[in-house]
Amino acid sequence: MDVCFVSNVIYPFITGGAEKRIHEIGTRLADGGHDITIYGRHFWDGSTEITHEGVTLRAVAPEAELYEDDRRSITEAIDFAARALPPLRRRLRNDEHDLAIASVFPYFPVLSTKLASLGTSTPVVTTWHEVWGDYWEEYLGLLAPGGKITEQLTAKIPQHPIAVSGITADNLAAIGPAREHIEVVPNGLDTEQVRTAPRPDTGYDIIFAGRLIEHKNVDILLEAFDRVADRHAVTLGIIGDGPERDRLDRKRDSLSHADRVSMLGFLDDYEDVLGHMRAADIFASPSTREGFGITFVEAMAADCTVIAADHPDSAADEVIGDAGFLVDPTVDSLTETLDDVLGGDRPATDPVERAQQYDWDAVADQAETVYQRAIDGSW
């Protein structure tokens, strides 16, 4: 099959989760003999069309700033969607692709992909990593209604929707397509890369990795750690950066055991993050919002005991199953479970075994099956 992906950013030139998913699935499909093209912005040097790891990268817009004031730029998203429409429409009209796949965020490229497909036989597949709903109010404040309306309109566009988790599929069904029409194909990771990542010279007993934003609840982790550190000779490493960094630095400094907590910031090398997970015994994340939660899978593959928040806006329960522990997103609940795990409790299922089902090879096989069904008309 001949498949094109539409994404304003392309891995490895931009290294976010959505574009990495396209790269990992796309390169494996290309290795399997399929023709894969990605339409995006020109973030690489040289020609506007290159082949990278067997995949054709086709720039339909110049490089641009993606963020304004720590938020994704609406202007950039509209600009890319407008620039992508004419070349994509021309190629779909010429039947160059059997399938067009648009990563949903930042929404407008989904509209241009659908418009490009009108009058052709090319089905449009969308990949939903999250459904924000009321989270728009936290993200945009007074501008939240605009975000909500855009998300809802995108959900109602005729499409073949893929969600990365069951909870995302359920949330999508609440604003758009019927639940039975939504396929679930999870995110993944390279389990071999995790197993071989070099451990750091200095490791930590407990680790957190993620963007330092409010719903990650790192302040709850800091307080819970301070309590268990009264009884256990343990250390905590916090990997990540974000708008909560200064506040969390002050929180760390106020702890009784501040000397055992290291704020490591953002680590440029992905393998450094994996190495810290391999060196740790526990990965703790009381985040209440996870459309999938790839760090849970990475930590399981690194043979960490995962402790995550049980919350209706988090896919943690679905992702870790009984290969980790779920807690209420409170200091008391997290403290109790940290105590239990440090005392020797282990999950019922081996975390490494659980993580294997999310290996990119397995995920790419699932995606290939779903893509073929869209082309065949059996979806």
Short mmCIF file of C-alpha atoms in Angstrom, two decimals:
data_model
loop_
_atom_site.label_atom_id
_atom_site.label_comp_id
_atom_site.label_asym_id
_atom_site.label_seq_id
_atom_site.Cartn_x
_atom_site.Cartn_y
_atom_site.Cartn_z
CA MET A 1 0.00 0.00 0.00
CA ASP A 2 1.01 3.63 -0.54
CA VAL A 3 0.45 5.65 2.61
CA CYS A 4 1.03 9.32 3.33
CA PHE A 5 1.17 10.96 6.74
CA VAL A 6 0.41 14.65 7.23
CA SER A 7 2.24 16.25 10.14
CA ASN A 8 3.69 19.75 10.42
CA VAL A 9 6.66 18.32 12.33
CA ILE A 10 8.78 15.34 11.32
CA TYR A 11 11.02 13.12 13.46
CA PRO A 12 14.01 13.18 14.06
CA PHE A 13 14.21 16.90 13.24
CA ILE A 14 11.51 17.58 15.85
CA THR A 15 11.32 14.96 18.59
CA GLY A 16 7.81 14.93 20.07
CA GLY A 17 5.76 11.82 20.72
CA ALA A 18 3.29 12.11 17.84
CA GLU A 19 5.98 12.54 15.20
CA LYS A 20 8.06 9.73 16.71
CA ARG A 21 5.04 7.44 16.40
CA ILE A 22 4.77 8.29 12.70
CA HIS A 23 8.48 7.63 12.26
CA GLU A 24 8.47 4.28 14.04
CA ILE A 25 5.39 2.97 12.27
CA GLY A 26 6.33 4.50 8.92
CA THR A 27 9.86 3.10 8.81
CA ARG A 28 8.65 -0.38 9.70
CA LEU A 29 5.98 -0.25 7.00
CA ALA A 30 8.63 0.90 4.53
CA ASP A 31 10.86 -2.01 5.59
CA GLY A 32 7.89 -4.27 4.83
CA GLY A 33 7.71 -3.04 1.23
CA HIS A 34 5.08 -0.30 1.53
CA ASP A 35 5.55 3.19 0.06
CA ILE A 36 5.52 5.81 2.82
CA THR A 37 5.53 9.60 2.46
CA ILE A 38 5.37 12.24 5.16
CA TYR A 39 4.19 15.76 4.31
CA GLY A 40 5.52 18.34 6.75
CA ARG A 41 7.54 21.49 7.32
CA HIS A 42 11.09 21.86 5.98
CA PHE A 43 12.99 21.35 9.26
CA TRP A 44 15.98 19.66 7.59
CA ASP A 45 18.80 21.03 5.46
CA GLY A 46 18.91 20.66 1.68
CA SER A 47 16.23 19.62 -0.78
CA THR A 48 12.55 19.89 0.05
CA GLU A 49 12.17 16.19 -0.76
CA ILE A 50 14.51 13.59 0.70
CA THR A 51 14.48 9.92 1.63
CA HIS A 52 15.20 9.18 5.28
CA GLU A 53 15.34 5.58 6.53
CA GLY A 54 13.30 4.40 3.55
CA VAL A 55 10.58 7.05 3.97
CA THR A 56 10.00 9.97 1.59
CA LEU A 57 9.93 13.30 3.44
CA ARG A 58 8.20 16.01 1.41
CA ALA A 59 8.26 19.60 2.67
CA VAL A 60 5.13 21.56 1.80
CA ALA A 61 5.88 24.52 4.08
CA PRO A 62 9.02 26.24 5.40
CA GLU A 63 10.39 25.85 8.91
CA ALA A 64 8.46 27.90 11.48
CA GLU A 65 8.22 28.53 15.21
CA LEU A 66 5.82 26.03 16.76
CA TYR A 67 5.19 27.77 20.08
CA GLU A 68 4.07 31.18 21.29
CA ASP A 69 4.35 31.85 25.03
CA ASP A 70 4.80 28.11 25.80
CA ARG A 71 1.64 27.22 23.83
CA ARG A 72 1.33 25.72 20.38
CA SER A 73 0.95 28.50 17.84
CA ILE A 74 -2.51 28.67 16.25
CA THR A 75 -1.08 30.82 13.45
CA GLU A 76 1.52 28.17 12.62
CA ALA A 77 -1.08 25.41 12.52
CA ILE A 78 -3.37 27.36 10.17
CA ASP A 79 -0.42 28.34 7.97
CA PHE A 80 0.75 24.75 7.60
CA ALA A 81 -2.75 23.48 6.86
CA ALA A 82 -3.21 26.11 4.14
CA ARG A 83 0.17 25.40 2.55
CA ALA A 84 -0.28 21.61 2.66
CA LEU A 85 -3.70 21.61 0.98
CA PRO A 86 -2.76 22.38 -2.69
CA PRO A 87 0.11 19.86 -3.11
CA LEU A 88 -1.71 17.18 -1.14
CA ARG A 89 -4.91 17.66 -3.14
CA ARG A 90 -3.00 17.48 -6.41
CA ARG A 91 -1.35 14.19 -5.45
CA LEU A 92 -4.52 12.61 -4.08
CA ARG A 93 -6.38 13.55 -7.26
CA ASN A 94 -3.63 11.74 -9.16
CA ASP A 95 -4.19 8.65 -6.99
CA GLU A 96 -0.62 8.73 -5.71
CA HIS A 97 -1.60 7.51 -2.23
CA ASP A 98 -3.99 4.78 -1.09
CA LEU A 99 -4.42 6.30 2.35
CA ALA A 100 -3.89 9.68 4.04
CA ILE A 101 -3.21 9.76 7.79
CA ALA A 102 -3.37 13.00 9.78
CA SER A 103 -2.12 13.36 13.32
CA VAL A 104 -4.93 15.29 14.99
CA PHE A 105 -3.11 17.92 17.03
CA PRO A 106 -3.03 20.84 16.10
CA TYR A 107 -6.37 20.08 14.37
CA PHE A 108 -6.24 22.28 11.27
CA PRO A 109 -4.13 19.82 9.22
CA VAL A 110 -6.96 17.30 9.64
CA LEU A 111 -9.30 19.72 7.88
CA SER A 112 -6.87 20.32 5.01
CA THR A 113 -6.26 16.57 4.63
CA LYS A 114 -9.99 15.94 4.45
CA LEU A 115 -10.50 18.76 1.96
CA ALA A 116 -7.66 17.37 -0.17
CA SER A 117 -9.36 13.97 -0.25
CA LEU A 118 -12.77 15.22 -1.42
CA GLY A 119 -13.66 13.87 -4.83
CA THR A 120 -11.08 11.09 -4.54
CA SER A 121 -11.26 7.50 -3.30
CA THR A 122 -8.54 8.07 -0.68
CA PRO A 123 -9.76 7.43 2.86
CA VAL A 124 -8.57 9.69 5.69
CA VAL A 125 -7.37 8.17 8.96
CA THR A 126 -6.82 10.35 12.03
CA THR A 127 -4.70 9.58 15.09
CA TRP A 128 -6.03 10.93 18.40
CA HIS A 129 -3.49 11.08 21.21
CA GLU A 130 -5.81 12.89 23.61
CA VAL A 131 -9.20 14.54 23.81
CA TRP A 132 -8.82 17.68 25.88
CA GLY A 133 -12.43 18.60 26.68
CA ASP A 134 -12.49 20.72 29.83
CA TYR A 135 -8.66 20.83 29.95
CA TRP A 136 -8.93 23.64 27.39
CA GLU A 137 -9.98 25.91 30.25
CA GLU A 138 -6.68 25.31 32.04
CA TYR A 139 -4.66 25.58 28.82
CA LEU A 140 -6.27 28.64 27.19
CA GLY A 141 -8.26 30.35 29.95
CA LEU A 142 -10.73 32.78 28.41
CA LEU A 143 -9.94 31.46 24.94
CA ALA A 144 -10.97 27.93 25.92
CA PRO A 145 -14.30 27.95 24.00
CA GLY A 146 -12.37 28.35 20.74
CA GLY A 147 -10.23 25.32 21.54
CA LYS A 148 -13.23 23.20 22.52
CA ILE A 149 -15.16 24.10 19.37
CA THR A 150 -12.14 23.33 17.16
CA GLU A 151 -11.67 19.94 18.81
CA GLN A 152 -15.37 19.09 18.53
CA LEU A 153 -15.55 20.13 14.87
CA THR A 154 -12.46 18.04 14.11
CA ALA A 155 -14.11 15.03 15.76
CA LYS A 156 -17.18 15.43 13.57
CA ILE A 157 -15.28 15.48 10.25
CA PRO A 158 -15.89 12.19 8.38
CA GLN A 159 -12.81 10.10 9.15
CA HIS A 160 -11.46 6.72 10.22
CA PRO A 161 -10.33 7.54 13.78
CA ILE A 162 -7.56 5.78 15.68
CA ALA A 163 -7.10 6.42 19.40
CA VAL A 164 -3.94 5.53 21.29
CA SER A 165 -5.87 4.17 24.27
CA GLY A 166 -9.33 3.03 25.27
CA ILE A 167 -9.87 6.07 27.47
CA THR A 168 -9.01 8.38 24.56
CA ALA A 169 -11.41 6.41 22.36
CA ASP A 170 -14.18 6.77 24.96
CA ASN A 171 -13.57 10.52 25.27
CA LEU A 172 -13.57 10.90 21.49
CA ALA A 173 -16.85 9.01 21.19
CA ALA A 174 -18.40 11.51 23.60
CA ILE A 175 -17.87 14.36 21.11
CA GLY A 176 -17.86 12.72 17.69
CA PRO A 177 -17.74 9.28 16.06
CA ALA A 178 -19.47 6.22 17.47
CA ARG A 179 -17.26 4.21 19.81
CA GLU A 180 -17.53 1.08 17.67
CA HIS A 181 -16.08 3.02 14.72
CA ILE A 182 -12.92 3.99 16.65
CA GLU A 183 -9.90 1.67 16.48
CA VAL A 184 -7.31 1.56 19.27
CA VAL A 185 -3.65 1.28 18.27
CA PRO A 186 -1.38 2.14 21.22
CA ASN A 187 1.86 4.06 21.27
CA GLY A 188 5.01 2.03 21.55
CA LEU A 189 8.72 1.90 22.25
CA ASP A 190 11.85 0.04 21.25
CA THR A 191 12.19 -2.44 24.12
CA GLU A 192 15.71 -3.43 23.03
CA GLN A 193 16.81 0.21 23.22
CA VAL A 194 15.53 0.39 26.78
CA ARG A 195 17.32 -2.81 27.80
CA THR A 196 20.64 -1.61 26.42
CA ALA A 197 20.55 2.04 27.53
CA PRO A 198 23.66 2.78 29.64
CA ARG A 199 23.02 3.39 33.32
CA PRO A 200 24.21 6.75 34.71
CA ASP A 201 27.13 7.09 37.12
CA THR A 202 24.70 8.39 39.72
CA GLY A 203 21.27 6.80 39.85
CA TYR A 204 18.21 7.25 42.04
CA ASP A 205 15.98 4.78 43.87
CA ILE A 206 12.81 6.57 42.73
CA ILE A 207 12.48 8.42 39.44
CA PHE A 208 9.97 10.67 37.72
CA ALA A 209 10.15 11.77 34.08
CA GLY A 210 7.78 14.16 32.39
CA ARG A 211 6.90 17.77 31.68
CA LEU A 212 6.63 19.83 34.85
CA ILE A 213 3.05 21.01 34.54
CA GLU A 214 0.28 21.18 37.12
CA HIS A 215 -1.59 17.94 36.37
CA LYS A 216 1.59 15.87 36.70
CA ASN A 217 1.30 16.48 40.46
CA VAL A 218 5.04 16.38 41.12
CA ASP A 219 4.43 18.36 44.31
CA ILE A 220 2.46 15.35 45.63
CA LEU A 221 5.41 13.10 44.80
CA LEU A 222 7.84 15.42 46.59
CA GLU A 223 5.74 15.44 49.77
CA ALA A 224 5.21 11.68 49.71
CA PHE A 225 8.92 11.09 49.16
CA ASP A 226 9.79 13.34 52.10
CA ARG A 227 7.61 11.17 54.34
CA VAL A 228 9.02 7.82 53.23
CA ALA A 229 12.56 9.21 53.43
CA ASP A 230 12.04 9.36 57.19
CA ARG A 231 11.96 5.55 57.17
CA HIS A 232 13.96 4.53 54.10
CA ALA A 233 17.44 5.53 52.89
CA VAL A 234 16.24 6.43 49.37
CA THR A 235 16.86 9.11 46.77
CA LEU A 236 14.58 10.77 44.21
CA GLY A 237 15.41 12.09 40.75
CA ILE A 238 13.03 14.40 38.87
CA ILE A 239 13.62 14.50 35.10
CA GLY A 240 11.91 17.23 33.11
CA ASP A 241 11.26 20.92 32.75
CA GLY A 242 8.22 23.14 32.35
CA PRO A 243 6.26 26.05 33.78
CA GLU A 244 6.11 24.48 37.27
CA ARG A 245 9.90 24.18 37.56
CA ASP A 246 10.54 27.24 39.77
CA ARG A 247 7.70 26.39 42.14
CA LEU A 248 8.85 22.79 42.42
CA ASP A 249 12.43 23.89 43.07
CA ARG A 250 11.15 25.93 46.01
CA LYS A 251 9.05 22.98 47.16
CA ARG A 252 12.08 20.69 47.03
CA ASP A 253 14.16 23.18 49.04
CA SER A 254 11.51 23.19 51.79
CA LEU A 255 11.65 19.42 52.32
CA SER A 256 13.25 17.83 55.35
CA HIS A 257 15.20 15.54 53.01
CA ALA A 258 15.91 18.06 50.24
CA ASP A 259 19.48 16.77 50.01
CA ARG A 260 18.16 13.46 48.67
CA VAL A 261 16.13 15.01 45.82
CA SER A 262 17.76 16.03 42.53
CA MET A 263 16.00 18.20 39.95
CA LEU A 264 17.72 16.97 36.79
CA GLY A 265 15.95 19.18 34.28
CA PHE A 266 15.38 18.22 30.66
CA LEU A 267 17.78 15.56 29.39
CA ASP A 268 18.66 16.04 25.71
CA ASP A 269 19.61 12.41 25.14
CA TYR A 270 16.61 10.06 25.28
CA GLU A 271 18.89 7.19 26.29
CA ASP A 272 19.93 9.14 29.39
CA VAL A 273 16.28 9.09 30.50
CA LEU A 274 16.08 5.35 29.83
CA GLY A 275 19.35 4.80 31.69
CA HIS A 276 17.98 6.55 34.78
CA MET A 277 14.90 4.33 34.61
CA ARG A 278 17.12 1.24 34.41
CA ALA A 279 19.04 2.42 37.47
CA ALA A 280 15.88 3.07 39.51
CA ASP A 281 13.71 0.64 41.43
CA ILE A 282 10.51 2.70 41.28
CA PHE A 283 8.97 4.99 38.71
CA ALA A 284 6.35 7.20 40.37
CA SER A 285 4.00 9.53 38.52
CA PRO A 286 0.78 10.75 40.20
CA SER A 287 -0.28 12.48 36.97
CA THR A 288 -4.05 12.80 36.57
CA ARG A 289 -4.03 13.35 32.82
CA GLU A 290 -2.45 10.79 30.49
CA GLY A 291 -3.94 10.07 27.07
CA PHE A 292 -1.57 7.11 26.96
CA GLY A 293 1.44 7.50 29.24
CA ILE A 294 4.50 6.31 27.32
CA THR A 295 6.75 6.85 30.34
CA PHE A 296 4.85 4.07 32.13
CA VAL A 297 5.76 1.66 29.33
CA GLU A 298 9.37 2.85 29.24
CA ALA A 299 9.67 2.36 32.99
CA MET A 300 8.15 -1.13 32.83
CA ALA A 301 10.55 -2.08 30.04
CA ALA A 302 13.38 -0.85 32.30
CA ASP A 303 12.09 -3.22 35.03
CA CYS A 304 10.87 -0.44 37.31
CA THR A 305 7.93 -0.91 39.62
CA VAL A 306 5.47 1.70 38.32
CA ILE A 307 3.23 3.67 40.68
CA ALA A 308 0.64 5.79 38.88
CA ALA A 309 -2.53 7.72 39.69
CA ASP A 310 -5.92 6.10 39.29
CA HIS A 311 -7.96 8.84 37.63
CA PRO A 312 -10.70 8.95 34.98
CA ASP A 313 -8.55 11.20 32.75
CA SER A 314 -5.57 8.85 32.81
CA ALA A 315 -4.93 5.69 30.80
CA ALA A 316 -2.55 4.39 33.51
CA ASP A 317 -4.89 1.57 34.55
CA GLU A 318 -5.22 0.40 30.96
CA VAL A 319 -1.51 0.66 30.17
CA ILE A 320 0.10 -0.91 33.24
CA GLY A 321 -2.64 -3.38 34.18
CA ASP A 322 -1.46 -5.43 37.17
CA ALA A 323 2.20 -4.86 36.29
CA GLY A 324 2.29 -1.85 38.61
CA PHE A 325 0.31 -0.11 41.34
CA LEU A 326 -2.44 2.50 41.14
CA VAL A 327 -2.96 5.10 43.85
CA ASP A 328 -5.27 7.98 44.56
CA PRO A 329 -3.55 11.23 43.53
CA THR A 330 -3.01 12.23 47.16
CA VAL A 331 0.04 12.44 49.40
CA ASP A 332 -1.33 9.85 51.83
CA SER A 333 -2.13 7.25 49.17
CA LEU A 334 1.18 7.66 47.34
CA THR A 335 3.13 7.55 50.61
CA GLU A 336 1.46 4.29 51.62
CA THR A 337 2.24 2.58 48.32
CA LEU A 338 5.81 3.87 48.22
CA ASP A 339 6.27 2.41 51.71
CA ASP A 340 4.82 -0.93 50.58
CA VAL A 341 7.02 -1.17 47.47
CA LEU A 342 10.15 -0.11 49.34
CA GLY A 343 9.22 -2.80 51.86
CA GLY A 344 9.28 -5.48 49.15
CA ASP A 345 5.84 -5.52 47.48
CA ARG A 346 5.95 -6.43 43.79
CA PRO A 347 3.27 -6.31 41.07
CA ALA A 348 1.48 -9.51 40.07
CA THR A 349 2.72 -9.35 36.46
CA ASP A 350 6.33 -8.89 35.41
CA PRO A 351 6.66 -5.27 34.16
CA VAL A 352 9.16 -6.22 31.44
CA GLU A 353 6.76 -8.83 30.08
CA ARG A 354 3.91 -6.33 30.11
CA ALA A 355 6.00 -3.74 28.23
CA GLN A 356 6.79 -6.18 25.44
CA GLN A 357 3.28 -5.88 24.01
CA TYR A 358 4.01 -2.21 23.30
CA ASP A 359 7.17 -2.85 21.29
CA TRP A 360 7.07 -0.83 18.05
CA ASP A 361 7.23 -3.98 15.94
CA ALA A 362 3.96 -5.20 17.48
CA VAL A 363 2.35 -1.74 17.26
CA ALA A 364 3.34 -1.36 13.59
CA ASP A 365 1.72 -4.72 12.82
CA GLN A 366 -1.52 -3.52 14.44
CA ALA A 367 -1.37 -0.24 12.52
CA GLU A 368 -0.78 -2.03 9.22
CA THR A 369 -3.84 -4.19 9.75
CA VAL A 370 -6.04 -1.19 10.56
CA TYR A 371 -4.70 0.88 7.65
CA GLN A 372 -5.39 -1.98 5.23
CA ARG A 373 -8.98 -2.24 6.50
CA ALA A 374 -9.46 1.47 5.78
CA ILE A 375 -8.19 0.97 2.23
CA ASP A 376 -10.30 -2.15 1.67
CA GLY A 377 -13.44 -0.44 2.95
CA SER A 378 -13.93 -3.03 5.69
CA TRP A 379 -13.57 -0.48 8.53
#
